[in-house]
Tab-separated table of C-alpha atoms in Angstrom:
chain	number	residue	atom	x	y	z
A	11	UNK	CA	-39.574	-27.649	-42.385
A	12	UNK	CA	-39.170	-27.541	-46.128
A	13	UNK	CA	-42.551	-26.239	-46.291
A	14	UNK	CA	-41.645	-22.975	-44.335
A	15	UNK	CA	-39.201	-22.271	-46.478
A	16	UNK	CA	-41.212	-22.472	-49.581
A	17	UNK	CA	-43.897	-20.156	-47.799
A	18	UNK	CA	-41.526	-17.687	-46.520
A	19	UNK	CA	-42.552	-15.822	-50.187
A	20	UNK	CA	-46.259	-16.472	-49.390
A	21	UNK	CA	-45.994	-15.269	-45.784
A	22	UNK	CA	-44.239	-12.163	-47.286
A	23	UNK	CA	-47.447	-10.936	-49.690
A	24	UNK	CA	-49.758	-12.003	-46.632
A	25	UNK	CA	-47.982	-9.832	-44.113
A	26	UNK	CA	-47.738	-6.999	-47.078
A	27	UNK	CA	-51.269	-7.537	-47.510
A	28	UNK	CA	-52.014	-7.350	-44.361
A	29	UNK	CA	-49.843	-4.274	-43.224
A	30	UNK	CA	-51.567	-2.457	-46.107
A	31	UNK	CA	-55.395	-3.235	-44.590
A	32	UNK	CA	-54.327	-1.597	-41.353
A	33	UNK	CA	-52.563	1.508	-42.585
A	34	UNK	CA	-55.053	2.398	-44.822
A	35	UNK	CA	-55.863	6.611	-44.190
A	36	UNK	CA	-59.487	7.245	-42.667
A	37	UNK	CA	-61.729	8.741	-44.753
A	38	UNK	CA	-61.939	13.029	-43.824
A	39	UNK	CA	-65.801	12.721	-43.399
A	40	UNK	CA	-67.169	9.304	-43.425
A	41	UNK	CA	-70.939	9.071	-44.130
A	42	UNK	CA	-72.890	8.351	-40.658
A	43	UNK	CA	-74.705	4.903	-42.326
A	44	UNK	CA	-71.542	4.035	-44.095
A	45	UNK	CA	-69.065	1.056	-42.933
A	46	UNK	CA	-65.426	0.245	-43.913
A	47	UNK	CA	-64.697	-3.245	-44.053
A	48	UNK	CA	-60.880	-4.704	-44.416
A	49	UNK	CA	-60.849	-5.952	-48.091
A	50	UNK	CA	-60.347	-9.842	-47.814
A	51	UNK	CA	-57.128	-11.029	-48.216
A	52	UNK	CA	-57.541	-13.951	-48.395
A	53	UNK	CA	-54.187	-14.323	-45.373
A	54	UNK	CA	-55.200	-16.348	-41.988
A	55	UNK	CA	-55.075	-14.048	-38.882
A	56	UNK	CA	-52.067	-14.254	-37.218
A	57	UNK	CA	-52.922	-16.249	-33.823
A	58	UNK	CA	-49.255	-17.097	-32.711
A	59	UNK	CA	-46.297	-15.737	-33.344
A	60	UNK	CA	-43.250	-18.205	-33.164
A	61	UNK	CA	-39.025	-17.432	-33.535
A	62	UNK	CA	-37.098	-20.317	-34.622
A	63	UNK	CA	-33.168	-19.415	-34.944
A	64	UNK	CA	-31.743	-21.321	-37.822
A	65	UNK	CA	-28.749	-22.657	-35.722
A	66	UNK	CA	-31.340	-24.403	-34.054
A	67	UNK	CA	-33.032	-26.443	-37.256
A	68	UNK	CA	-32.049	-29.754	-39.044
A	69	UNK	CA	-28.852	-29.687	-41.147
A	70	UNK	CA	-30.796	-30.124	-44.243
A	71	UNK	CA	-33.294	-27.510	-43.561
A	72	UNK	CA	-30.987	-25.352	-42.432
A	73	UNK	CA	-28.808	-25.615	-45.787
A	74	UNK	CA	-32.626	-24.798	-47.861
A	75	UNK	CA	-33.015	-21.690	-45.637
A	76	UNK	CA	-29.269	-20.405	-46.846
A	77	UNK	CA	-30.800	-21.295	-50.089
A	78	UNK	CA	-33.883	-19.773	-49.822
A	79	UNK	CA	-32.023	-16.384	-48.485
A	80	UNK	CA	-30.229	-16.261	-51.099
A	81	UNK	CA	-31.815	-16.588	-53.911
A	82	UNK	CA	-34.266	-13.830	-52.244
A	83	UNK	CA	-31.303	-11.502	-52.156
A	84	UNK	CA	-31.023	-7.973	-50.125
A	85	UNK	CA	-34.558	-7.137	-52.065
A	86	UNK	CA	-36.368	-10.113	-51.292
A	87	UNK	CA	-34.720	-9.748	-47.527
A	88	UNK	CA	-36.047	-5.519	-47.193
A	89	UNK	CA	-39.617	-6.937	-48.250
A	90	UNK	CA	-39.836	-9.621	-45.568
A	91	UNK	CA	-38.321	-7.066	-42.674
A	92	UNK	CA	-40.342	-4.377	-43.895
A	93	UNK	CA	-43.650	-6.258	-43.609
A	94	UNK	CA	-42.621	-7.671	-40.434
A	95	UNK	CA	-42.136	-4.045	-38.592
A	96	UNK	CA	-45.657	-3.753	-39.902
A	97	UNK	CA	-47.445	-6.119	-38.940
A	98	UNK	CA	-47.463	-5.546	-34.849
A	99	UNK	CA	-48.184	-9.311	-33.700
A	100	UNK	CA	-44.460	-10.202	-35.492
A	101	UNK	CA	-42.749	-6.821	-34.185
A	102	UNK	CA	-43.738	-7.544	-30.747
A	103	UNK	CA	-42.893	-11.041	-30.584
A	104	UNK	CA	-39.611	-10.020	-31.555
A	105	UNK	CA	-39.042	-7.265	-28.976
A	106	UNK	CA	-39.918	-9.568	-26.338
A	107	UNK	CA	-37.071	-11.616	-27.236
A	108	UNK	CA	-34.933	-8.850	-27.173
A	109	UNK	CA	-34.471	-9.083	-31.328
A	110	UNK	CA	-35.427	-7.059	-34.579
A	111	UNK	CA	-36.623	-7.570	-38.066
A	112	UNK	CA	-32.909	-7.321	-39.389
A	113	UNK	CA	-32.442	-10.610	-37.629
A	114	UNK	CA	-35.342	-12.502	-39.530
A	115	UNK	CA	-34.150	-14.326	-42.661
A	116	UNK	CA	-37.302	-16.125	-43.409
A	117	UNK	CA	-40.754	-16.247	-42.540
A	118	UNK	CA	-44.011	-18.923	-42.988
A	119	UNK	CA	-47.711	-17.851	-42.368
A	120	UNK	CA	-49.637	-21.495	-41.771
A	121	UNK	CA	-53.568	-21.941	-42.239
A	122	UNK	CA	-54.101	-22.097	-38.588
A	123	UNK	CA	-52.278	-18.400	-38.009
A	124	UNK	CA	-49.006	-19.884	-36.858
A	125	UNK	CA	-46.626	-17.169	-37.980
A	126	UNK	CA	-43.045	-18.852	-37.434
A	127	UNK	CA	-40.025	-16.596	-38.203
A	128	UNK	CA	-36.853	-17.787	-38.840
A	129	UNK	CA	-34.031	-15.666	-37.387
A	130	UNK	CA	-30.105	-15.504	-37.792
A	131	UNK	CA	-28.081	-13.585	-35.149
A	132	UNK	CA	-26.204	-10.705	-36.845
A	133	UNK	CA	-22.227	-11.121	-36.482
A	134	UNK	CA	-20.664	-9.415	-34.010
């Protein structure tokens, strides 16, 4: 689980990267013989999308999440939430569960596509 915390940062640029590729503006006029390709970047497609509350992981882990968070700050926090509402495989995963971005703390993007996002309820 230590390793999701420590790609949480990586998963972050992915999903930016990512976001960006899709919401790039169409062309006005686009040749007839010319394609647009998605630059590369280099992030694994997203294949499954899974929400992990951090109540629910290992002391220790937990306590390097908090860590993690932290040190991120309300910047790192805006990036990560920002990415996630665009990136529509995380977004939906998270409606069906009734949930936002503003509940997702931390996020890792594996080789296979396993996007796993770690969520914290918001106090009451």
């Amino acid at each position: 689980m230590l390793k999701t915390v420590f790609l949480a940062s990586a998963m972050t640029l992915a999903l930016s990267a990512a976001a960006g590729a899709q919401q790039q503006p169409a062309s006005p006029s686009p040749a007839p013989a010319q394609t647009q390709q998605a630059p590369n970047t280099g992030a694994p497609t997203i294949t499954v999308v899974n929400i992990v509350d951090v109540e629910q992981l290992p002391p220790e882990t937990k306590t390097q999440v908090d860590q993690y968070v932290a040190k991120q700050g309300n910047d790192g926090l805006q990036k990560l939430r920002q990415s996630i509402d665009s990136t529509p495989e995380a977004k939906s995963a998270l409606q069906q569960k009734g949930m936002t971005s503003e509940e997702v703390v931390a996020a890792s993007l594996d080789n296979n596509g396993t996007l796993t996002l770690i969520t914290k309820k918001k106090p009451s």
